[in-house]
mmCIF file of C-alpha atoms in Angstrom:
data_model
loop_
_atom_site.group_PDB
_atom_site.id
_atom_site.type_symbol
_atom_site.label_atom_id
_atom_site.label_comp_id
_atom_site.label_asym_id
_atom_site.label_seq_id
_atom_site.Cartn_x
_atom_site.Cartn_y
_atom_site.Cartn_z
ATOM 1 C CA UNK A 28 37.242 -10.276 -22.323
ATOM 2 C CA UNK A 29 34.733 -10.602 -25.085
ATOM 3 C CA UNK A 30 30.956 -12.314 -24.025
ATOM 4 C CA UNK A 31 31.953 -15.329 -25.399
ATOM 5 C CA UNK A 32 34.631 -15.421 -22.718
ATOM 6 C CA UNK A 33 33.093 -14.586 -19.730
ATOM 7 C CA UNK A 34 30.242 -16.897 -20.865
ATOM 8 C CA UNK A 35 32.650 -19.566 -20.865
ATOM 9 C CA UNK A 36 34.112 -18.395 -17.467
ATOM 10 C CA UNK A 37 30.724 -19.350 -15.884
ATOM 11 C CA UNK A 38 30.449 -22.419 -17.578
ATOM 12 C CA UNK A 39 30.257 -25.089 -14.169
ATOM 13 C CA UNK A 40 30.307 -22.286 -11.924
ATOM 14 C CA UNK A 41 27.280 -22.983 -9.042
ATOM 15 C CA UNK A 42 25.978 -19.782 -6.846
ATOM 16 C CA UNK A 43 27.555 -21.883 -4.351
ATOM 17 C CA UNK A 44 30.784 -20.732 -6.347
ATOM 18 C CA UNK A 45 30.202 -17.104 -5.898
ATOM 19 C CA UNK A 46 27.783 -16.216 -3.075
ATOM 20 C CA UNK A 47 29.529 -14.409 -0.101
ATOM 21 C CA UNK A 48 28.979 -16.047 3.448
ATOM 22 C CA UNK A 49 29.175 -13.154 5.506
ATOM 23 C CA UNK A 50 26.416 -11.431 5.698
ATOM 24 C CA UNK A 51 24.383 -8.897 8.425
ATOM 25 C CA UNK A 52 21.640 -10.680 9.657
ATOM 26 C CA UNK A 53 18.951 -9.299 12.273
ATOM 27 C CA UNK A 54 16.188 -10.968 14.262
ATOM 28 C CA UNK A 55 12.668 -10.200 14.121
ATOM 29 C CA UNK A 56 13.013 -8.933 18.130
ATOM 30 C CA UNK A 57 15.128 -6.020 17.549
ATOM 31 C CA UNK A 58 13.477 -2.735 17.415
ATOM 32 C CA UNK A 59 13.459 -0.286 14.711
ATOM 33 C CA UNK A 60 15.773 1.795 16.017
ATOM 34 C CA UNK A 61 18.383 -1.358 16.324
ATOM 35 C CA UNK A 62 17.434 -2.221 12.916
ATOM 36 C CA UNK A 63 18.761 1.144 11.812
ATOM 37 C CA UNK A 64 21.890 1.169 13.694
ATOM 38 C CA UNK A 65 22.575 -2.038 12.743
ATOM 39 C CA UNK A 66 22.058 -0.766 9.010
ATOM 40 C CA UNK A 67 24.086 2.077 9.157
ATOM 41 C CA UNK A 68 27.083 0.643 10.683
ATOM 42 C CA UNK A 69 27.398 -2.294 8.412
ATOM 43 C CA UNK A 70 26.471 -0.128 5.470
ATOM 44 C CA UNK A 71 24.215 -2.605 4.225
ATOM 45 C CA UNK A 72 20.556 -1.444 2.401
ATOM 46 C CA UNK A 73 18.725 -4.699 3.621
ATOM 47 C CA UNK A 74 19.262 -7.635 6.297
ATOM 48 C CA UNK A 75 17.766 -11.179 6.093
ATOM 49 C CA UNK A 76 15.523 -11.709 9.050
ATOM 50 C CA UNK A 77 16.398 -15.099 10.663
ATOM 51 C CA UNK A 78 14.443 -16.710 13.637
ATOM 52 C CA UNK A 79 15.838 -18.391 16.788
ATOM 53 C CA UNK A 80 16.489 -21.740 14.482
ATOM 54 C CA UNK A 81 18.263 -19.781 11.845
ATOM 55 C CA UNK A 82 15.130 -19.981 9.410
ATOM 56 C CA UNK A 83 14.899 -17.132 7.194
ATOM 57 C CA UNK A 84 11.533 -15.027 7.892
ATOM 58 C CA UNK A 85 12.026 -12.081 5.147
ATOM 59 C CA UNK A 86 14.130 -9.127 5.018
ATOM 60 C CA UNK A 87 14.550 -5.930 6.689
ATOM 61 C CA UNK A 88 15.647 -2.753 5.270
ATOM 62 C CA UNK A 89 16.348 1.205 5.126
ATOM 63 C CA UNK A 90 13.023 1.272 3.466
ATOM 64 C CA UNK A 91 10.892 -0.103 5.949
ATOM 65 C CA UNK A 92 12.189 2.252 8.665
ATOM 66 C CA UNK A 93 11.532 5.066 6.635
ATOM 67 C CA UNK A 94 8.045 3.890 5.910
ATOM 68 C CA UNK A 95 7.778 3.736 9.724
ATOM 69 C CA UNK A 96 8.884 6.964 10.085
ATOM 70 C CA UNK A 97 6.644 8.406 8.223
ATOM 71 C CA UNK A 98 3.701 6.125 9.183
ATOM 72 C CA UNK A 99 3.215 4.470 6.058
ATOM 73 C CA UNK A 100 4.064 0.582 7.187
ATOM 74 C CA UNK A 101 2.550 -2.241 5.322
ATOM 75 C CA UNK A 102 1.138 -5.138 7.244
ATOM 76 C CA UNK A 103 3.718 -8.027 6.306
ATOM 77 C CA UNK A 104 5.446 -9.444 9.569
ATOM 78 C CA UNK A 105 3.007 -10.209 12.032
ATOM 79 C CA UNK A 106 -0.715 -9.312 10.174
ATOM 80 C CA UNK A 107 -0.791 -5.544 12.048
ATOM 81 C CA UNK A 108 0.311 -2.340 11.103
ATOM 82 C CA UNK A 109 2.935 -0.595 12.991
ATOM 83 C CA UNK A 110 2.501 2.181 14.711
ATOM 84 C CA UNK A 111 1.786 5.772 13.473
ATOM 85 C CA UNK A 112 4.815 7.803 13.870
ATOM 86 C CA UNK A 113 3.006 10.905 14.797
ATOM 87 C CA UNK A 114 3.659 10.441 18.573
ATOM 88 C CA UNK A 115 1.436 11.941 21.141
ATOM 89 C CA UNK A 116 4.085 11.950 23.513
ATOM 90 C CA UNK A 117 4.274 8.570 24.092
ATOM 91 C CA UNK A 118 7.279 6.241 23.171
ATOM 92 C CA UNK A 119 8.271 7.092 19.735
ATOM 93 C CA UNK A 120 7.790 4.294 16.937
ATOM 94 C CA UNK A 121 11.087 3.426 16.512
ATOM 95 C CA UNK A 122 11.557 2.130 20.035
ATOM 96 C CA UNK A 123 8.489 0.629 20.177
ATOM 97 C CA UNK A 124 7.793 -1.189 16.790
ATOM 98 C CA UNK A 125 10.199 -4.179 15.907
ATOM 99 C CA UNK A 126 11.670 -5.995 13.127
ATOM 100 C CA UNK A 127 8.829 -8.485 12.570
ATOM 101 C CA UNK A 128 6.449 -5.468 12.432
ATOM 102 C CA UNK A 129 8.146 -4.434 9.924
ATOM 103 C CA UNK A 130 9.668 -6.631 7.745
ATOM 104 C CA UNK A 131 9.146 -7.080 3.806
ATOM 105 C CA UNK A 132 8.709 -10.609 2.670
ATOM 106 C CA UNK A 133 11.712 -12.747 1.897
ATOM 107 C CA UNK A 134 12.145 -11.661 -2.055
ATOM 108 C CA UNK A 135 14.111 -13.680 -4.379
ATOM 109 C CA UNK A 136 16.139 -16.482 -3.857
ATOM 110 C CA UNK A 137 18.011 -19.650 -5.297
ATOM 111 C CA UNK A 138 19.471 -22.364 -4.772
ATOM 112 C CA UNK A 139 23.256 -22.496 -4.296
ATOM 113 C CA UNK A 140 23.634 -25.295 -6.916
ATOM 114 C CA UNK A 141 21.592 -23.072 -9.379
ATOM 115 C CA UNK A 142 24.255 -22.409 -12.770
ATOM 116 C CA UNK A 143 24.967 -18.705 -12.358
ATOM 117 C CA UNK A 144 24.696 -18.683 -16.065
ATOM 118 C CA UNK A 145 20.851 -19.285 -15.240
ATOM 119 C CA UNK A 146 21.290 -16.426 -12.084
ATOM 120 C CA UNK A 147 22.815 -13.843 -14.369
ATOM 121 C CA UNK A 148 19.866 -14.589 -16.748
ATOM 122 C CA UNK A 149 17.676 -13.953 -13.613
ATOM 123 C CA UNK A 150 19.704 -10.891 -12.442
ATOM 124 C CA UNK A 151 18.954 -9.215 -15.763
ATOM 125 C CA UNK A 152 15.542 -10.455 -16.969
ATOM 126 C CA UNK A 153 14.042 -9.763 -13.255
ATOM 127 C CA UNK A 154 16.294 -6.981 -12.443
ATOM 128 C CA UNK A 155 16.982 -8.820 -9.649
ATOM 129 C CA UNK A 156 19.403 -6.128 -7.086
ATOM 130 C CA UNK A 157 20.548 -9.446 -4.972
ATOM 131 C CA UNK A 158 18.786 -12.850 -4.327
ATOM 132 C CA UNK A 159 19.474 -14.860 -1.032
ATOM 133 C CA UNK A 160 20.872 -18.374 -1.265
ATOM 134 C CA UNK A 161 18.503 -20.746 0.981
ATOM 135 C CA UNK A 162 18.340 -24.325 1.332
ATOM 136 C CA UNK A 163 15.663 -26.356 3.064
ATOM 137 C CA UNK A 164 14.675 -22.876 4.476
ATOM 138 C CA UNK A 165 18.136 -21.705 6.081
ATOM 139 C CA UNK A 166 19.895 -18.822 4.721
ATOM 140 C CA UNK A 167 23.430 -20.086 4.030
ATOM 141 C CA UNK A 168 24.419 -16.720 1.886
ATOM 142 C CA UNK A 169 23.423 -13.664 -0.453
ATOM 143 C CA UNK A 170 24.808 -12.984 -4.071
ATOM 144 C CA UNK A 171 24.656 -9.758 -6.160
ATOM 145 C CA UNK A 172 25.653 -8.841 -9.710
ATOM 146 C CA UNK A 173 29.041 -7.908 -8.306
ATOM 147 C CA UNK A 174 29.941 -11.435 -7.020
ATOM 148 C CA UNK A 175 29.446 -12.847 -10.336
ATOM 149 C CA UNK A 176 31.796 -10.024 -12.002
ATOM 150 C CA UNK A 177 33.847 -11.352 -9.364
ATOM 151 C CA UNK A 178 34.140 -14.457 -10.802
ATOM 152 C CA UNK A 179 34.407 -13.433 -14.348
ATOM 153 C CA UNK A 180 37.650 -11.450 -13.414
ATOM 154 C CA UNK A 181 39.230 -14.244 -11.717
ATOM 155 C CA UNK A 182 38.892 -15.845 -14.656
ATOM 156 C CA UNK A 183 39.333 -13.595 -17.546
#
């Protein structure tokens, strides 16, 4: 498929068109620990954060339980740092810190009427790894490079 092609392939095509539905998704609630398992089984980097309405509140990720671990958490959630993960005996971090403690601020996201042709553009000029598709402040999917060579191999 030459670019002129796959160009044309996204011609009309929305993020709507390619963004994937399914998605893990955590709550700001869940402890660290959770966060991690939750992670690992799904074998997912990052999670939206979504409150008891289904808002989006930012995104949770491999990274910010390793910060915690080694007790290098930036305030974003809640205004405080987390705890220091040099334990003194007490109730390690992990256990006691949660999500909203924790979590990095939403990141990029669109529109899922944006033209992915305007998305790609994003994807490469921003090095964007993955934006999350929101309207009116719900999350109603994610989309990464991959989806939209997806679509260009349905096509081509």
């Amino acid at each position: 498929m030459t670019r002129a092609s796959a160009a044309r392939a996204l011609t009309g095509t929305t993020v709507r068109d390619v963004m994937r539905i399914q998605m893990v998704t955590v709550v700001p609630e869940m402890t660290v620990r959770e966060l991690a398992h939750t992670l690992l089984e799904s074998g997912v980097r990052a999670a939206p954060v979504l409150g008891p309405t289904g808002k989006i509140l930012g995104v949770a990720s491999q990274v910010d339980v390793t910060r915690l671990t080694l007790g290098d958490v930036p305030a974003y959630g809640n205004g405080k740092h987390a705890p220091s993960a040099v334990s003194d005996g007490a109730q390690s971090p992990l256990d006691s810190t949660f999500v909203r403690d924790v979590m990095s601020p939403i990141g990029p996201t669109v529109s899922p009427d944006e033209p992915v042709k305007k998305l790609v553009s994003r994807f490469v000029r921003e090095r964007w790894k993955r934006a999350l598709v929101v309207e009116n402040g719900m999350l109603l999917g994610i989309v990464a490079p991959i989806d939209v060579l997806g679509a260009i191999d349905e096509v081509g």
